[in-house]
Amino acid sequence: TFLSQRRADPTRHALSNRHVLEVFAAGRRKQHASRVRSPEFCIRALVGIASFCVLALSASAADKVTYVNDVLPILRNSCLNCHNPDKDKAGLDMTTYQGIMAGSDTRKVITPGDSANSILFKCVNHEMTPTMPPKSDKIPDAQIDIIKKWIDGHALETADSQVVIAKNTAPALELFSQEKADGPPPMPQDLLLEPEVKTPRAGSVVSMAASPRAPIVAVAGQKQVLLYNTDTMDLAGVLPYPEGFPQVVKFSRDGRLVIAGGGIGAKSGRVVVWDVTTGQRVMEVGDEYDAVLAVDMSADHHLIALGGPNRLVKIFKDGKLLFNIKKHTDWITALAFTSDGKMLVSGDRQGGLEVWETSSGTELFLLTSLKGAVTAITAPGPQSAITAGDDGTVKFWDLREGKELKTWQAHPGGTLSVSYAPDGRLVTSGRDKIVRLWSKDGAKLKEFEPFSDVALCSAISGDKVVAGDWTGTIREWSAADGKRLAEWNPNPPPIADRLTATEAKIAALQQAHDKTAALLADAEKAAKQSGAEASAAAQAAADKEKAAKTLADQAAALAKNSADADALAKKTAADLAKLQAETQALNTDLAHAVAMNDSALQDEKTGQGNMQEKQAALAQLADACKTAQAQADSHPGDQSLADAAAKAKADLDKATDEFAADQKSAAAAEAAAQHAKEALAKANEAAAANKDSIDATQSKLKDQSTAADKLRASLADAQKALDAAKADSDAMAKSLPPKVAQARDADEKLAKITHDAQQIDHDLAAAKADEFKWKAAQVNITLFAAKKQLADAKAAREIAIDAAHQASAELDKANADIAAAEKALADSPQTIKSKQDAITAAQHSLDAANTATAAAKETAAHKESLIAPAAAQSDALRDEALDSPYDDDLTDAALSAQSSLGALNKALASSKQDAAARAADVTKAIENLTAAQKALEQAKADAANAPAAIAKLRTTAAEVAKRTALARAAADKAVAEASKPVEAAQAKVDSITRDYQALLHQSETANPPVAALTKK
């Protein structure tokens, strides 16, 4: 790295390439094989290499080219006279590092690390315009080389600055400007509608433009610019262009102005600017020797650019030529300012595309990649442009870096126009006869019906698209669905022809109106009669149908009741059958209960007799047991008695048990008898109840059968009545359709005649409104002439008033001169004293400058005397270091001496520069002192000559006063005479204005919907 730096600038340091090589060669010569192999030598060699690395790094640091030390002195001599905080030419301040890095109003002038793409280097190297310094030779190559090295070294501010590769923090490209104008959209108000010319056929529609804020499109016609309203599709104004044929029309970005450029080929060219609202010319620019083919205006209305076959780009500011740029090699075909007006893009017939800085006329970029003529340019934002080309492309450009962002083929064979809407949509037209609508991303949104010839131009106005072709056809479409809305006439007829055609149209419509009115009366009568008949028939049919429906409802109710009665009788019969079946079961149960009761009574009677017998036998056994036990007790040892007593006891117990069991059986028999008795009672009750139910059910069934028979009879009667009603309703329904059809036919006929009548009335009202409109337009021509006459009269009056003022001006000036001379004489002592004080101050400044100059020269001489010893010491230390490459202390001393020598040289250069500056201060102080002395002499001479001058002025004033009295009287008379035409002209304008407003009012009231739409 060090060697490459030394090769780039071998004079910047005392240690040259040869010196470095000598050091390394000496090191090699002193190497011995044994030492090379020893660790001590390796360590010492590494230390030596490290020392020379330090030397190289120190040299590299000293080699830095910086803004403060190297570039600023060059700029001070060549650039800062213009690019300083006071002048700030092109917005570029180069007096500070921050200012030069910030760049100009439109771009950066330094690209750190890349001098080839840095505008500053290219300007000072005369690679691009404007060359710097302007109107001067290049600065010395050595200084240009320093600027190049500074930029390529990443444009450091000071020697301590570090190279930093900054991240790209630039804001995103603003493709479309988001600015919105205030106030209502500028609309034409009472503009002339009389065409400038009327030719046998329409010419090609070469240019059109849409207002960015109002539904107005401007069309380049023949010696005129036509304004059309895209809402009403009507002509809104005619802007005469007697200079020739407009080749290009545009609106200002706020929509307030229309700009047209054109002329007569190979003869003359002019740019004209009109106020959209009043139609008045507000500016004319250019006096060309050929037609203007391209024009644009900056957003602030101050700048206008034009171009044409002369290959020059001309930029005017407030009507005065600012820049005349010759760079294009072919006809200039398109121009566009960016939305902020800081850049202008121009294109030519060979595909040349240039970007200019409008504040200086400087070329910023040459945009390439177009393979045919540039046919259109538009710049929707402050940093972007869109171009159309004969190669068929549409291209988006980033003007911050001069690079292409996006391109697509819009029209095979050539894209001839491109324009944009505020929302970013684009519309293009081309040689393929097609007009297309695009999104801002280049996606095709809509393709409209083709023209019969080449589609030359197009524009987008709100939700409408307008385009024109080679044959003079102009069409308006809906941008939403592509439907054609209207065709415009680029060659409109004179107002007289329009009025004649309108009057003929009114006569025809009036005749049609009268005829249709008679037809309408007959149709209304027929429709009314047919309607009444159909209504009566419909009412009768409705009544019959209603009656039949009532009978049907009644029959349905009877049918339901009859069915219900039959069902009820059937259910009752079923209940009776069920009761009768239950009677048999109940009779069986009753017989069974009687048998069971009889059996139970017999069992109970038999059981009671047996129990009496068993009770008597048990009593006997008890007595026998008692007797046997008594005998046994009386004879305790008699075993037979004891056995007899035991046996008697056992018999008693057994009989007792059997009696208990019999008692239970008797109780059960008694209970069974009781149960049988109760069952018999229930069976008797059930049989009795069943008999009652059967009797009741039989009676109920008889009643229900009688009712069902009556309902069936009623239902038969109702069905007969219903059948008769249906027959009547069907007959009435069959007779109704013919009458309804007849009424419908009458209504349709009435509706058609009514629609025709309404359309005729609408057309008649519109035609009458047009009649008043064109009559008003005729009156407006007279009104314009009257207004011009009034303006001329006012101008003549103003000239007379100015002459009257001028008559007094000479006397006023004479009196003012006397007053000024008298004041100067009174102030002369103070004036002389101030001049003397100025001389004293200038002398003090000169003395101080001389002292400072002497001190600076002395300082420079002293530093210069130190150079030789320092250089000798540096050389000696360097030689010693070369001879002893491994002596670190000696190497450090050599480096220090070299650095000190470099610092001393830089200090000497600075001191010499300071001495030169001080010498310049001395020269300036001498000039100031000389000027102050001259001023003092002039002040003394003026004071001495003042009395005589005052006397002479008074004599002159007296003579002027005599002349003024006569001139003033004549001027006052001229003003009075000039005021009379003004009053007459004003009265005429007022009268014509009343007539014009009355006709406009009649036009509005004749067809309110049309008038409302026109206002909208």
Coordinates of C-alpha atoms in Angstrom, one line a residue, residues 42-234:
C42 CA 14.3 -13.8 13.7
I43 CA 13.1 -11.7 16.6
R44 CA 15.3 -8.7 15.6
A45 CA 14.2 -9.1 11.9
L46 CA 10.5 -9.0 13.0
V47 CA 11.2 -5.9 15.0
G48 CA 12.9 -4.3 12.0
I49 CA 10.0 -5.1 9.8
A50 CA 7.6 -3.7 12.4
S51 CA 9.6 -0.5 12.4
F52 CA 9.2 -0.1 8.7
C53 CA 5.5 -0.9 8.9
V54 CA 5.3 2.0 11.3
L55 CA 7.2 4.1 8.8
A56 CA 4.8 3.2 6.0
L57 CA 1.7 3.9 8.2
S58 CA 3.1 7.2 9.2
A59 CA 3.8 8.1 5.6
S60 CA 0.2 7.0 4.7
A61 CA -1.3 9.3 7.3
A62 CA 0.8 12.1 6.1
D63 CA -0.3 11.3 2.6
K64 CA -4.0 12.0 3.3
V65 CA -5.5 14.7 1.0
T66 CA -8.0 16.7 3.1
Y67 CA -10.5 19.5 2.6
V68 CA -8.9 21.8 5.2
N69 CA -5.2 21.4 4.2
D70 CA -5.4 20.8 0.5
V71 CA -8.7 21.5 -1.2
L72 CA -9.9 24.7 0.5
P73 CA -6.8 26.8 -0.6
I74 CA -7.6 25.8 -4.2
L75 CA -11.3 26.7 -3.8
R76 CA -10.4 30.0 -2.1
N77 CA -8.5 31.1 -5.2
S78 CA -10.9 29.8 -7.9
C79 CA -14.4 29.1 -6.6
L80 CA -15.4 30.9 -3.3
N81 CA -16.1 34.3 -5.1
C82 CA -19.4 32.8 -6.3
H83 CA -20.0 29.8 -4.0
N84 CA -20.1 31.5 -0.6
P85 CA -22.8 32.2 2.0
D86 CA -23.5 35.6 0.6
K87 CA -23.9 34.7 -3.1
D88 CA -24.7 31.0 -2.6
K89 CA -24.9 30.5 -6.4
A90 CA -27.0 27.5 -7.3
G91 CA -27.5 27.0 -3.6
L92 CA -23.9 25.8 -3.2
D93 CA -21.7 27.0 -0.4
M94 CA -18.1 25.7 -0.7
T95 CA -16.6 27.7 2.1
T96 CA -17.2 24.9 4.7
Y97 CA -16.8 21.2 4.5
Q98 CA -20.4 20.7 5.5
G99 CA -21.6 23.1 2.7
I100 CA -19.7 21.4 -0.1
M101 CA -20.8 18.0 1.1
A102 CA -24.4 19.2 1.2
G103 CA -24.3 20.1 -2.5
S104 CA -26.5 22.5 -4.5
D105 CA -30.2 23.0 -4.5
T106 CA -30.8 20.0 -6.8
R107 CA -28.0 17.5 -6.1
K108 CA -24.8 16.4 -4.5
V109 CA -21.6 17.7 -6.1
I110 CA -19.3 15.2 -4.4
T111 CA -19.6 11.4 -4.5
P112 CA -17.0 10.3 -1.9
G113 CA -14.7 7.6 -3.3
D114 CA -15.8 8.2 -6.9
S115 CA -14.4 11.2 -8.7
A116 CA -15.5 10.0 -12.1
N117 CA -19.1 10.5 -11.0
S118 CA -18.6 13.7 -9.0
I119 CA -20.0 16.8 -10.6
L120 CA -17.3 19.1 -8.9
F121 CA -14.5 17.1 -10.5
K122 CA -16.2 16.9 -13.9
C123 CA -16.8 20.7 -13.9
V124 CA -13.3 21.7 -12.9
N125 CA -11.8 19.1 -15.4
H126 CA -14.1 20.6 -18.1
E127 CA -15.8 17.3 -18.7
M128 CA -19.3 18.8 -18.4
T129 CA -21.0 22.2 -18.5
P130 CA -20.9 24.7 -16.9
T131 CA -17.1 24.4 -16.9
M132 CA -15.5 25.9 -13.7
P133 CA -14.3 28.5 -13.2
P134 CA -16.9 30.0 -15.6
K135 CA -15.5 31.7 -18.7
S136 CA -12.0 30.8 -17.8
D137 CA -9.2 28.3 -18.5
K138 CA -8.9 25.2 -16.4
I139 CA -7.2 25.4 -13.1
P140 CA -3.7 23.8 -13.1
D141 CA -3.6 20.0 -13.6
A142 CA -1.8 19.6 -10.2
Q143 CA -4.7 21.2 -8.4
I144 CA -7.2 19.1 -10.4
D145 CA -5.2 16.1 -9.4
I146 CA -5.4 17.1 -5.7
I147 CA -9.2 17.4 -6.0
K148 CA -9.4 14.0 -7.7
K149 CA -7.3 12.4 -5.0
W150 CA -9.4 14.0 -2.3
I151 CA -12.6 12.7 -3.7
D152 CA -11.2 9.2 -4.4
G153 CA -9.9 9.2 -0.8
H154 CA -13.5 9.5 0.4
A155 CA -13.4 13.3 0.7
L156 CA -11.9 13.6 4.3
E157 CA -12.3 16.9 6.2
T158 CA -9.1 16.8 8.2
A159 CA -6.1 14.5 8.6
D160 CA -7.8 13.0 11.7
S161 CA -11.0 12.2 9.8
Q162 CA -11.7 8.5 9.2
V163 CA -13.2 6.9 6.1
V164 CA -16.8 6.0 6.8
I165 CA -18.9 4.3 4.2
A166 CA -22.3 5.8 4.9
K167 CA -25.5 3.8 4.6
N168 CA -28.0 4.9 2.0
T169 CA -30.4 7.1 4.1
A170 CA -31.7 9.0 1.2
P171 CA -35.5 9.4 1.2
A172 CA -37.6 7.3 -1.2
L173 CA -38.1 8.7 -4.7
E174 CA -41.1 11.1 -4.9
L175 CA -42.5 10.0 -8.2
F176 CA -45.7 12.0 -8.1
S177 CA -46.0 15.4 -6.4
Q178 CA -48.6 15.5 -3.7
E179 CA -49.1 19.3 -3.7
K180 CA -52.7 20.5 -3.8
A181 CA -53.7 23.9 -5.0
D182 CA -56.1 26.0 -3.0
G183 CA -59.4 27.6 -4.1
P184 CA -62.0 26.5 -6.6
P185 CA -60.8 24.9 -9.9
P186 CA -60.1 27.6 -12.6
M187 CA -63.0 27.4 -15.1
P188 CA -63.5 29.5 -18.3
Q189 CA -65.8 32.4 -17.6
D190 CA -67.5 34.2 -20.6
L191 CA -64.7 33.4 -23.0
L192 CA -65.1 34.0 -26.7
L193 CA -66.7 31.1 -28.6
E194 CA -66.2 32.5 -32.1
P195 CA -63.5 30.4 -33.9
E196 CA -60.5 32.2 -35.3
V197 CA -60.7 30.3 -38.6
K198 CA -63.1 27.8 -40.2
T199 CA -61.4 25.5 -42.7
P200 CA -63.0 23.0 -45.2
R201 CA -61.8 20.1 -43.1
A202 CA -60.3 19.6 -39.7
G203 CA -56.5 19.4 -39.3
S204 CA -54.6 16.7 -37.4
V205 CA -54.9 17.0 -33.6
V206 CA -51.2 17.4 -32.8
S207 CA -51.5 18.2 -29.1
M208 CA -53.9 18.4 -26.2
A209 CA -53.7 18.8 -22.4
A210 CA -56.0 18.4 -19.5
S211 CA -56.4 20.8 -16.6
P212 CA -55.0 19.2 -13.4
R213 CA -57.9 20.7 -11.4
A214 CA -60.9 21.4 -13.7
P215 CA -62.9 19.3 -16.3
I216 CA -61.3 21.3 -19.1
V217 CA -59.1 20.0 -22.0
A218 CA -57.1 22.3 -24.3
V219 CA -56.8 21.2 -27.9
A220 CA -54.3 22.7 -30.4
G221 CA -56.4 23.8 -33.4
Q222 CA -55.7 25.9 -36.5
K223 CA -54.5 29.4 -35.4
Q224 CA -56.4 28.8 -32.2
V225 CA -56.5 26.8 -29.0
L226 CA -59.9 25.3 -28.1
L227 CA -61.1 24.6 -24.6
Y228 CA -63.7 21.9 -24.1
N229 CA -65.7 21.0 -21.0
T230 CA -65.4 17.2 -20.4
D231 CA -68.6 17.2 -18.3
T232 CA -70.9 18.9 -20.8
M233 CA -68.9 18.0 -23.9
D234 CA -69.3 21.6 -25.0

